[in-house]
Amino acid sequence: MEEKRKTNPLGTEPVGSLMAKFAIPSIVGMLVSALYNIVDQLFIGQAVGTLGNAATNIAFPFTTACMAVALLLGIGGASCFNLTLGMGDKKKAGYFIGNSLTLLISSGIIIAAVTLVFLVPLLDLFGANDDIMPYAKDYVSITAIGFPFLILTTGGGHLIRADGSPNITMACNLTGAIINTILDAIFVLGFKWGMTGAAAATVIGQVISALIVLWYVRRFKTVTIEAKHFKPNLKITKRIASIGMASCFNQLAIAIVQIVLNNSLRHYGALSEYGASEPIACAGIVMKVNMIVFSIVIGLAQGTQPIESFNYGARNYRRVKQAYWLAIKIGAAISVAAFIAFQVFPKQILSAFGSGSDTYFEFGTKFFRIFLFFTWLNCIQPITSTFFTSIGKPIKGVFLSLTRQILFFLPLLIVLPMFFGIDGVVYTGPVADVLSGIVAIVMAVYEFRAMNRLERESQN
């Protein structure tokens, strides 16, 4: 056991240094994924206006679904890879990388095909009304072409980071984001292509990032990836999926909630002074701005994954706990800073995404301040969920990942507006945040007690 630790820096280097090495590139990668949509929305808001912003919000569940598949296979494959290395089985580890890549590419093609075939019914299901539908169709009909590249880039980035090359993952994501931003300015503001220009810029950036992932696959450091590793194996696939389920279900839950939220805002907004379209546009901006904070926290959690997985497999429980608590401390500091910004500068943030009516800014300010009131507590749930996944306990990770979105948020989103109208939608967020935070704390406490017992047994 001690010899295995010495051969891998995950078992020997200071946890703080490893966190910086893995978490910073992971955070950058997650931020880039979030900024793809935000950059589009910034340019669309200036060039197209409120309906364009609303259309990007309607399109958001497609991106979230792609992220769900990417995390299922990427985090699942990366965790299995690191756990297997931690146990000393280097020969088997390569199959988790190869199978993950095969599944990432094939699933992306399937999702793109389904989206293009059923585009209009899906957009209607996701909350588009007659005013928003043309803008949403223009945008998604092009971005769907990039789904295979988006999934490969996101999932492949986790596999590259698991190989000990987080900077390559960061470079991959940054390259695509920079290209997307430059082309957005050219296509949307320069050529006046509107929604189609923003979509085309996004796809081109995703293609470049995916090519970098494919380039790296032939240069894996820890193991040599061979052709046999890419052949689908049911046992390997089931293991990948079981470990990656927590992160996947969390994203799917976000997509489901986003769909229900859009439809609730469309329905109850039409019954209010705000109308059907403005609340959707405001909520889209608020959710995506919050996604920046959430992406930092998720990236921080994902940065702990190789450390927690390897050391749990090597029975070095002290280092597992160190990684978890360091992530919680940093995540809490970031979340508190975001809470202050959302309470103090909501109108200024909304204004960056274009102009609007008085009712637009009135609802947007209310949504920012109330819906995200417990942002400072949000870091606990994703960090703890990833922790359970990293130590090979996917059922607990899956349950915890679903607590906020499915167990609490979704029922509240259906019930509260029945009594309070559109204000009920607004108050759903803080109530769900508090309840899910309590569950995460309780589960973490019980797991750490169990780990302390394992640590005492291993010492004896």
Short mmCIF file of C-alpha atoms in Angstrom, two decimals:
data_model
loop_
_atom_site.label_atom_id
_atom_site.label_comp_id
_atom_site.label_asym_id
_atom_site.label_seq_id
_atom_site.Cartn_x
_atom_site.Cartn_y
_atom_site.Cartn_z
CA MET A 1 0.00 0.00 0.00
CA GLU A 2 2.75 2.42 0.93
CA GLU A 3 4.60 1.61 -2.28
CA LYS A 4 1.54 2.46 -4.36
CA ARG A 5 1.28 5.84 -2.67
CA LYS A 6 4.89 6.63 -3.45
CA THR A 7 4.43 5.91 -7.16
CA ASN A 8 1.55 8.38 -7.57
CA PRO A 9 1.63 12.03 -6.42
CA LEU A 10 -2.09 11.79 -5.51
CA GLY A 11 -1.00 9.80 -2.48
CA THR A 12 2.04 11.85 -1.48
CA GLU A 13 1.89 15.54 -2.48
CA PRO A 14 0.27 18.06 -0.10
CA VAL A 15 -3.50 18.12 -0.52
CA GLY A 16 -3.55 21.90 -0.93
CA SER A 17 -1.06 21.75 -3.81
CA LEU A 18 -3.02 18.96 -5.47
CA MET A 19 -6.25 20.92 -5.08
CA ALA A 20 -4.69 23.90 -6.81
CA LYS A 21 -3.34 21.66 -9.55
CA PHE A 22 -6.62 19.89 -10.26
CA ALA A 23 -9.33 22.29 -9.10
CA ILE A 24 -8.18 25.46 -10.88
CA PRO A 25 -8.20 23.89 -14.37
CA SER A 26 -11.46 22.15 -13.50
CA ILE A 27 -13.03 25.43 -12.42
CA VAL A 28 -11.84 27.10 -15.59
CA GLY A 29 -13.31 24.24 -17.60
CA MET A 30 -16.68 24.50 -15.89
CA LEU A 31 -16.68 28.29 -16.18
CA VAL A 32 -15.97 28.03 -19.88
CA SER A 33 -18.92 25.67 -20.30
CA ALA A 34 -21.16 28.15 -18.51
CA LEU A 35 -19.72 31.11 -20.39
CA TYR A 36 -20.50 29.54 -23.76
CA ASN A 37 -24.18 30.27 -23.12
CA ILE A 38 -23.61 33.53 -21.25
CA VAL A 39 -21.42 35.02 -23.98
CA ASP A 40 -24.07 34.15 -26.56
CA GLN A 41 -26.72 35.74 -24.37
CA LEU A 42 -24.67 38.91 -23.86
CA PHE A 43 -24.33 39.45 -27.60
CA ILE A 44 -27.89 38.33 -28.33
CA GLY A 45 -29.27 40.64 -25.64
CA GLN A 46 -27.54 43.62 -27.21
CA ALA A 47 -28.34 42.73 -30.84
CA VAL A 48 -31.71 40.95 -30.65
CA GLY A 49 -33.28 41.96 -27.34
CA THR A 50 -35.60 40.38 -24.79
CA LEU A 51 -37.06 37.70 -27.09
CA GLY A 52 -33.56 36.58 -28.04
CA ASN A 53 -32.64 36.27 -24.36
CA ALA A 54 -35.80 34.28 -23.74
CA ALA A 55 -34.95 31.97 -26.66
CA THR A 56 -31.54 31.12 -25.21
CA ASN A 57 -33.28 30.24 -21.95
CA ILE A 58 -35.65 27.91 -23.82
CA ALA A 59 -32.60 26.30 -25.45
CA PHE A 60 -30.76 25.84 -22.17
CA PRO A 61 -32.24 22.38 -21.31
CA PHE A 62 -30.62 20.99 -24.48
CA THR A 63 -27.20 22.07 -23.26
CA THR A 64 -27.93 20.77 -19.77
CA ALA A 65 -28.93 17.37 -21.17
CA CYS A 66 -25.64 17.21 -23.10
CA MET A 67 -23.74 18.10 -19.95
CA ALA A 68 -25.59 15.35 -18.08
CA VAL A 69 -24.41 12.70 -20.55
CA ALA A 70 -20.89 14.15 -20.60
CA LEU A 71 -20.64 14.04 -16.80
CA LEU A 72 -22.18 10.56 -16.62
CA LEU A 73 -19.46 9.16 -18.88
CA GLY A 74 -16.65 11.63 -18.15
CA ILE A 75 -16.78 11.72 -14.36
CA GLY A 76 -17.81 8.06 -14.24
CA GLY A 77 -14.87 7.03 -16.41
CA ALA A 78 -12.42 9.31 -14.60
CA SER A 79 -13.47 8.11 -11.13
CA CYS A 80 -13.27 4.45 -12.16
CA PHE A 81 -9.89 5.11 -13.76
CA ASN A 82 -8.44 6.72 -10.61
CA LEU A 83 -10.02 4.19 -8.25
CA THR A 84 -8.54 1.35 -10.32
CA LEU A 85 -5.11 2.97 -10.35
CA GLY A 86 -5.34 3.50 -6.59
CA MET A 87 -5.97 -0.23 -6.20
CA GLY A 88 -2.90 -0.96 -8.32
CA ASP A 89 -4.69 -2.46 -11.36
CA LYS A 90 -3.08 -0.44 -14.14
CA LYS A 91 -3.95 -2.99 -16.84
CA LYS A 92 -7.70 -2.62 -16.33
CA ALA A 93 -7.66 1.18 -16.04
CA GLY A 94 -7.28 1.81 -19.79
CA TYR A 95 -10.64 0.20 -20.54
CA PHE A 96 -12.46 2.86 -18.55
CA ILE A 97 -10.88 5.60 -20.68
CA GLY A 98 -11.50 3.88 -24.02
CA ASN A 99 -15.08 2.89 -23.29
CA SER A 100 -15.89 6.37 -21.98
CA LEU A 101 -14.65 8.00 -25.18
CA THR A 102 -16.62 5.60 -27.39
CA LEU A 103 -19.79 6.29 -25.42
CA LEU A 104 -19.24 10.06 -25.39
CA ILE A 105 -19.03 10.26 -29.18
CA SER A 106 -21.92 7.90 -29.93
CA SER A 107 -24.28 9.49 -27.41
CA GLY A 108 -23.58 12.96 -28.80
CA ILE A 109 -24.56 11.86 -32.30
CA ILE A 110 -27.80 10.30 -31.02
CA ILE A 111 -28.83 13.40 -29.02
CA ALA A 112 -28.14 15.69 -31.99
CA ALA A 113 -30.24 13.52 -34.31
CA VAL A 114 -33.18 13.34 -31.90
CA THR A 115 -33.08 17.11 -31.35
CA LEU A 116 -33.13 17.96 -35.06
CA VAL A 117 -35.92 15.50 -35.85
CA PHE A 118 -38.21 16.64 -33.01
CA LEU A 119 -37.07 20.27 -32.75
CA VAL A 120 -40.41 22.13 -32.73
CA PRO A 121 -42.24 19.77 -30.32
CA LEU A 122 -39.26 19.89 -27.96
CA LEU A 123 -39.09 23.69 -28.01
CA ASP A 124 -42.82 23.87 -27.28
CA LEU A 125 -42.34 21.41 -24.41
CA PHE A 126 -39.49 23.53 -23.05
CA GLY A 127 -41.73 26.60 -22.77
CA ALA A 128 -41.46 28.53 -26.06
CA ASN A 129 -44.49 30.65 -26.96
CA ASP A 130 -45.35 32.00 -30.42
CA ASP A 131 -43.16 35.08 -29.97
CA ILE A 132 -40.09 33.16 -28.81
CA MET A 133 -40.36 30.11 -31.12
CA PRO A 134 -38.73 31.58 -34.30
CA TYR A 135 -35.68 32.75 -32.37
CA ALA A 136 -35.35 29.45 -30.53
CA LYS A 137 -35.61 27.44 -33.79
CA ASP A 138 -32.88 29.50 -35.44
CA TYR A 139 -30.58 28.99 -32.47
CA VAL A 140 -31.08 25.31 -31.63
CA SER A 141 -31.20 24.03 -35.22
CA ILE A 142 -27.53 25.06 -35.48
CA THR A 143 -26.27 24.39 -31.94
CA ALA A 144 -27.60 20.82 -32.18
CA ILE A 145 -24.91 20.10 -34.76
CA GLY A 146 -22.33 20.81 -32.07
CA PHE A 147 -23.78 18.47 -29.44
CA PRO A 148 -21.35 15.58 -30.19
CA PHE A 149 -18.41 17.98 -29.90
CA LEU A 150 -19.76 19.57 -26.70
CA ILE A 151 -20.21 16.16 -25.05
CA LEU A 152 -16.78 14.92 -26.15
CA THR A 153 -15.08 18.11 -24.94
CA THR A 154 -16.77 18.13 -21.54
CA GLY A 155 -16.50 14.41 -20.82
CA GLY A 156 -13.07 14.06 -22.37
CA GLY A 157 -11.79 16.89 -20.21
CA HIS A 158 -12.50 14.86 -17.08
CA LEU A 159 -10.60 11.89 -18.52
CA ILE A 160 -7.61 14.08 -19.37
CA ARG A 161 -7.60 15.56 -15.87
CA ALA A 162 -7.75 12.05 -14.37
CA ASP A 163 -4.56 11.28 -16.33
CA GLY A 164 -2.82 14.08 -14.44
CA SER A 165 -3.03 16.76 -17.14
CA PRO A 166 -5.53 19.33 -15.83
CA ASN A 167 -3.79 22.15 -17.71
CA ILE A 168 -4.58 20.44 -21.03
CA THR A 169 -8.24 20.30 -20.03
CA MET A 170 -8.12 23.99 -19.18
CA ALA A 171 -6.41 24.87 -22.46
CA CYS A 172 -8.94 22.83 -24.38
CA ASN A 173 -11.90 24.66 -22.88
CA LEU A 174 -10.29 28.10 -23.02
CA THR A 175 -9.45 27.72 -26.70
CA GLY A 176 -13.05 26.98 -27.59
CA ALA A 177 -14.37 29.80 -25.42
CA ILE A 178 -12.01 32.40 -26.88
CA ILE A 179 -12.89 31.36 -30.42
CA ASN A 180 -16.59 31.50 -29.56
CA THR A 181 -16.31 35.00 -28.10
CA ILE A 182 -14.36 36.39 -31.06
CA LEU A 183 -16.73 34.84 -33.59
CA ASP A 184 -19.76 36.06 -31.61
CA ALA A 185 -18.53 39.62 -32.00
CA ILE A 186 -17.92 39.10 -35.72
CA PHE A 187 -21.07 37.15 -36.56
CA VAL A 188 -23.63 38.85 -34.29
CA LEU A 189 -22.43 42.45 -34.11
CA GLY A 190 -20.38 42.64 -37.30
CA PHE A 191 -22.37 40.55 -39.81
CA LYS A 192 -25.72 41.10 -38.01
CA TRP A 193 -26.53 37.37 -38.16
CA GLY A 194 -28.41 37.44 -34.84
CA MET A 195 -29.35 34.06 -33.35
CA THR A 196 -27.81 32.03 -36.17
CA GLY A 197 -24.51 33.89 -35.84
CA ALA A 198 -24.30 33.21 -32.10
CA ALA A 199 -25.13 29.54 -32.67
CA ALA A 200 -22.52 29.17 -35.41
CA ALA A 201 -19.84 30.74 -33.22
CA THR A 202 -20.67 28.30 -30.42
CA VAL A 203 -20.42 25.23 -32.68
CA ILE A 204 -17.10 26.27 -34.21
CA GLY A 205 -15.58 26.76 -30.74
CA GLN A 206 -16.84 23.34 -29.64
CA VAL A 207 -15.36 21.61 -32.70
CA ILE A 208 -11.90 23.06 -32.02
CA SER A 209 -12.04 21.98 -28.36
CA ALA A 210 -13.10 18.45 -29.30
CA LEU A 211 -10.18 18.13 -31.71
CA ILE A 212 -7.78 18.93 -28.86
CA VAL A 213 -9.33 16.12 -26.78
CA LEU A 214 -8.83 13.64 -29.63
CA TRP A 215 -5.24 14.83 -30.03
CA TYR A 216 -4.49 14.12 -26.36
CA VAL A 217 -5.99 10.63 -26.33
CA ARG A 218 -2.97 9.28 -28.21
CA ARG A 219 -0.65 10.82 -25.62
CA PHE A 220 -2.03 9.46 -22.34
CA LYS A 221 0.68 9.44 -19.65
CA THR A 222 -0.52 7.00 -17.01
CA VAL A 223 -1.53 4.17 -19.37
CA THR A 224 -1.24 3.52 -23.09
CA ILE A 225 -4.66 3.70 -24.76
CA GLU A 226 -4.97 0.93 -27.34
CA ALA A 227 -7.66 0.03 -29.90
CA LYS A 228 -8.98 -2.79 -27.70
CA HIS A 229 -9.85 -0.29 -24.99
CA PHE A 230 -12.45 1.41 -27.23
CA LYS A 231 -14.50 -1.75 -27.80
CA PRO A 232 -17.71 -1.44 -25.75
CA ASN A 233 -17.76 -3.70 -22.72
CA LEU A 234 -21.03 -4.09 -20.83
CA LYS A 235 -19.37 -4.63 -17.45
CA ILE A 236 -17.11 -1.61 -17.88
CA THR A 237 -20.00 0.52 -19.14
CA LYS A 238 -22.21 -0.40 -16.18
CA ARG A 239 -19.44 0.51 -13.75
CA ILE A 240 -18.83 3.86 -15.47
CA ALA A 241 -22.55 4.66 -15.46
CA SER A 242 -23.02 3.66 -11.82
CA ILE A 243 -20.22 5.96 -10.66
CA GLY A 244 -21.20 8.85 -12.94
CA MET A 245 -24.91 8.73 -12.16
CA ALA A 246 -24.80 11.32 -9.38
CA SER A 247 -23.38 14.08 -11.56
CA CYS A 248 -25.56 13.03 -14.49
CA PHE A 249 -28.79 13.01 -12.52
CA ASN A 250 -27.95 16.38 -11.02
CA GLN A 251 -27.73 17.86 -14.53
CA LEU A 252 -30.85 16.04 -15.70
CA ALA A 253 -32.66 17.36 -12.66
CA ILE A 254 -31.54 20.87 -13.59
CA ALA A 255 -32.89 20.35 -17.13
CA ILE A 256 -36.24 19.05 -15.86
CA VAL A 257 -36.56 21.91 -13.41
CA GLN A 258 -35.63 24.40 -16.13
CA ILE A 259 -38.40 23.04 -18.37
CA VAL A 260 -41.00 23.18 -15.60
CA LEU A 261 -39.75 26.61 -14.55
CA ASN A 262 -40.06 27.98 -18.09
CA ASN A 263 -43.61 26.67 -18.39
CA SER A 264 -44.56 28.02 -14.97
CA LEU A 265 -43.16 31.45 -15.84
CA ARG A 266 -44.98 31.38 -19.17
CA HIS A 267 -48.30 30.47 -17.52
CA TYR A 268 -48.21 32.57 -14.36
CA GLY A 269 -46.37 35.41 -16.08
CA ALA A 270 -49.24 35.74 -18.55
CA LEU A 271 -51.58 36.13 -15.57
CA SER A 272 -49.43 38.86 -14.03
CA GLU A 273 -48.36 42.38 -14.92
CA TYR A 274 -45.06 41.03 -16.31
CA GLY A 275 -46.45 39.09 -19.29
CA ALA A 276 -45.39 35.65 -20.61
CA SER A 277 -42.00 36.47 -22.18
CA GLU A 278 -40.26 38.88 -19.79
CA PRO A 279 -40.14 36.51 -16.77
CA ILE A 280 -38.61 33.78 -18.97
CA ALA A 281 -35.95 36.18 -20.22
CA CYS A 282 -35.16 37.44 -16.69
CA ALA A 283 -35.05 33.98 -15.17
CA GLY A 284 -32.73 32.80 -17.93
CA ILE A 285 -30.24 35.56 -17.15
CA VAL A 286 -30.43 35.00 -13.39
CA MET A 287 -30.01 31.23 -13.71
CA LYS A 288 -27.04 31.57 -16.07
CA VAL A 289 -25.31 34.17 -13.91
CA ASN A 290 -25.80 31.89 -10.93
CA MET A 291 -24.40 29.08 -13.09
CA ILE A 292 -21.08 30.94 -13.02
CA VAL A 293 -20.96 30.55 -9.24
CA PHE A 294 -22.28 27.01 -9.38
CA SER A 295 -19.69 26.14 -12.04
CA ILE A 296 -16.90 27.34 -9.76
CA VAL A 297 -18.22 25.17 -6.93
CA ILE A 298 -18.71 22.14 -9.20
CA GLY A 299 -15.25 22.64 -10.67
CA LEU A 300 -13.87 22.81 -7.15
CA ALA A 301 -15.68 19.58 -6.28
CA GLN A 302 -14.45 17.88 -9.45
CA GLY A 303 -10.92 18.97 -8.59
CA THR A 304 -11.15 16.87 -5.44
CA GLN A 305 -12.27 13.77 -7.36
CA PRO A 306 -8.84 12.33 -8.29
CA ILE A 307 -7.52 13.02 -4.76
CA GLU A 308 -10.51 11.49 -2.99
CA SER A 309 -10.81 8.51 -5.36
CA PHE A 310 -7.14 7.51 -5.28
CA ASN A 311 -6.67 7.92 -1.53
CA TYR A 312 -9.93 6.17 -0.66
CA GLY A 313 -8.85 3.26 -2.86
CA ALA A 314 -5.46 3.32 -1.10
CA ARG A 315 -7.21 3.54 2.34
CA ASN A 316 -5.57 6.86 3.16
CA TYR A 317 -8.72 8.33 4.71
CA ARG A 318 -7.01 11.31 6.30
CA ARG A 319 -6.20 12.77 2.88
CA VAL A 320 -9.76 12.13 1.67
CA LYS A 321 -11.13 14.20 4.54
CA GLN A 322 -8.58 16.95 3.99
CA ALA A 323 -9.61 17.33 0.35
CA TYR A 324 -13.31 17.47 1.23
CA TRP A 325 -13.00 20.10 3.97
CA LEU A 326 -10.69 22.29 1.91
CA ALA A 327 -13.26 22.28 -0.90
CA ILE A 328 -16.04 23.20 1.53
CA LYS A 329 -14.09 26.16 2.94
CA ILE A 330 -13.22 27.59 -0.47
CA GLY A 331 -16.71 26.94 -1.82
CA ALA A 332 -18.31 28.75 1.11
CA ALA A 333 -16.12 31.83 0.61
CA ILE A 334 -17.03 32.00 -3.09
CA SER A 335 -20.74 31.49 -2.40
CA VAL A 336 -20.85 34.28 0.21
CA ALA A 337 -19.17 36.69 -2.23
CA ALA A 338 -21.78 35.80 -4.87
CA PHE A 339 -24.63 36.33 -2.40
CA ILE A 340 -23.42 39.85 -1.68
CA ALA A 341 -23.13 40.68 -5.40
CA PHE A 342 -26.63 39.36 -6.16
CA GLN A 343 -28.17 41.37 -3.33
CA VAL A 344 -26.37 44.63 -4.07
CA PHE A 345 -26.05 44.76 -7.88
CA PRO A 346 -29.00 42.86 -9.45
CA LYS A 347 -30.12 45.62 -11.82
CA GLN A 348 -26.58 46.33 -12.99
CA ILE A 349 -26.07 42.64 -13.83
CA LEU A 350 -29.35 42.51 -15.77
CA SER A 351 -28.42 45.65 -17.70
CA ALA A 352 -25.30 43.94 -19.07
CA PHE A 353 -27.61 41.64 -21.04
CA GLY A 354 -29.49 44.44 -22.81
CA SER A 355 -32.27 46.89 -22.12
CA GLY A 356 -35.83 46.20 -21.07
CA SER A 357 -39.01 47.71 -19.69
CA ASP A 358 -39.57 48.83 -16.12
CA THR A 359 -41.49 45.63 -15.37
CA TYR A 360 -38.62 43.60 -16.84
CA PHE A 361 -36.11 45.08 -14.40
CA GLU A 362 -38.61 44.97 -11.53
CA PHE A 363 -39.14 41.23 -11.90
CA GLY A 364 -35.48 40.54 -12.64
CA THR A 365 -34.32 42.35 -9.48
CA LYS A 366 -36.87 40.50 -7.35
CA PHE A 367 -35.87 37.16 -8.88
CA PHE A 368 -32.17 37.81 -8.25
CA ARG A 369 -32.59 38.82 -4.60
CA ILE A 370 -35.18 36.28 -3.47
CA PHE A 371 -34.59 33.25 -5.68
CA LEU A 372 -30.85 33.26 -4.93
CA PHE A 373 -31.07 34.35 -1.29
CA PHE A 374 -29.43 31.15 -0.04
CA THR A 375 -26.70 31.02 -2.68
CA TRP A 376 -24.17 31.07 0.18
CA LEU A 377 -25.43 27.60 1.26
CA ASN A 378 -25.38 26.02 -2.21
CA CYS A 379 -21.77 24.84 -2.12
CA ILE A 380 -22.40 22.04 0.38
CA GLN A 381 -24.67 19.86 -1.78
CA PRO A 382 -22.55 19.53 -4.99
CA ILE A 383 -19.26 19.10 -3.09
CA THR A 384 -20.76 16.39 -0.87
CA SER A 385 -22.46 14.65 -3.80
CA THR A 386 -19.17 14.52 -5.71
CA PHE A 387 -17.45 13.26 -2.56
CA PHE A 388 -19.75 10.23 -2.40
CA THR A 389 -19.21 9.52 -6.09
CA SER A 390 -15.44 9.82 -5.71
CA ILE A 391 -15.29 7.22 -2.93
CA GLY A 392 -17.30 4.71 -4.94
CA LYS A 393 -20.71 5.19 -3.29
CA PRO A 394 -22.83 6.27 -6.26
CA ILE A 395 -26.24 5.57 -4.71
CA LYS A 396 -25.64 8.14 -1.98
CA GLY A 397 -24.21 10.53 -4.53
CA VAL A 398 -27.23 10.13 -6.81
CA PHE A 399 -29.70 10.65 -3.97
CA LEU A 400 -27.94 13.76 -2.75
CA SER A 401 -27.62 15.19 -6.26
CA LEU A 402 -31.39 14.92 -6.66
CA THR A 403 -32.42 16.41 -3.32
CA ARG A 404 -32.54 20.08 -4.32
CA GLN A 405 -33.90 19.80 -7.83
CA ILE A 406 -36.26 16.83 -7.70
CA LEU A 407 -37.09 16.12 -4.06
CA PHE A 408 -37.63 19.74 -3.00
CA PHE A 409 -37.55 22.27 -5.86
CA LEU A 410 -39.85 20.55 -8.33
CA PRO A 411 -42.76 19.86 -5.92
CA LEU A 412 -42.49 23.36 -4.51
CA LEU A 413 -42.44 24.80 -8.04
CA ILE A 414 -45.74 23.08 -8.74
CA VAL A 415 -47.46 23.82 -5.41
CA LEU A 416 -46.40 27.33 -4.34
CA PRO A 417 -47.52 29.17 -7.53
CA MET A 418 -51.01 27.69 -7.09
CA PHE A 419 -51.36 29.83 -3.97
CA PHE A 420 -49.04 32.80 -4.64
CA GLY A 421 -48.96 33.07 -8.44
CA ILE A 422 -45.67 34.09 -10.00
CA ASP A 423 -44.31 35.07 -6.55
CA GLY A 424 -44.61 31.41 -5.63
CA VAL A 425 -42.13 30.62 -8.40
CA VAL A 426 -39.70 33.17 -6.97
CA TYR A 427 -39.82 31.77 -3.41
CA THR A 428 -39.29 28.18 -4.53
CA GLY A 429 -35.51 28.68 -4.80
CA PRO A 430 -34.59 29.68 -1.23
CA VAL A 431 -36.82 27.05 0.40
CA ALA A 432 -35.30 24.25 -1.71
CA ASP A 433 -31.77 25.50 -1.00
CA VAL A 434 -32.22 25.35 2.78
CA LEU A 435 -33.77 21.88 2.78
CA SER A 436 -31.13 20.35 0.47
CA GLY A 437 -28.32 21.94 2.48
CA ILE A 438 -29.58 20.31 5.68
CA VAL A 439 -29.74 16.87 4.02
CA ALA A 440 -26.18 17.22 2.68
CA ILE A 441 -24.82 18.16 6.11
CA VAL A 442 -26.51 15.18 7.80
CA MET A 443 -25.26 12.69 5.17
CA ALA A 444 -21.70 14.05 5.35
CA VAL A 445 -21.62 13.77 9.13
CA TYR A 446 -22.68 10.10 9.08
CA GLU A 447 -20.20 9.23 6.31
CA PHE A 448 -17.30 10.85 8.13
CA ARG A 449 -18.13 8.90 11.27
CA ALA A 450 -17.99 5.69 9.21
CA MET A 451 -14.69 6.77 7.66
CA ASN A 452 -13.22 7.49 11.07
CA ARG A 453 -14.03 3.91 12.10
CA LEU A 454 -12.33 2.59 8.94
CA GLU A 455 -9.30 4.75 9.68
CA ARG A 456 -9.01 3.38 13.22
CA GLU A 457 -9.35 -0.20 11.93
CA SER A 458 -6.64 0.30 9.30
CA GLN A 459 -4.29 1.76 11.92
CA ASN A 460 -4.86 -1.20 14.22
#
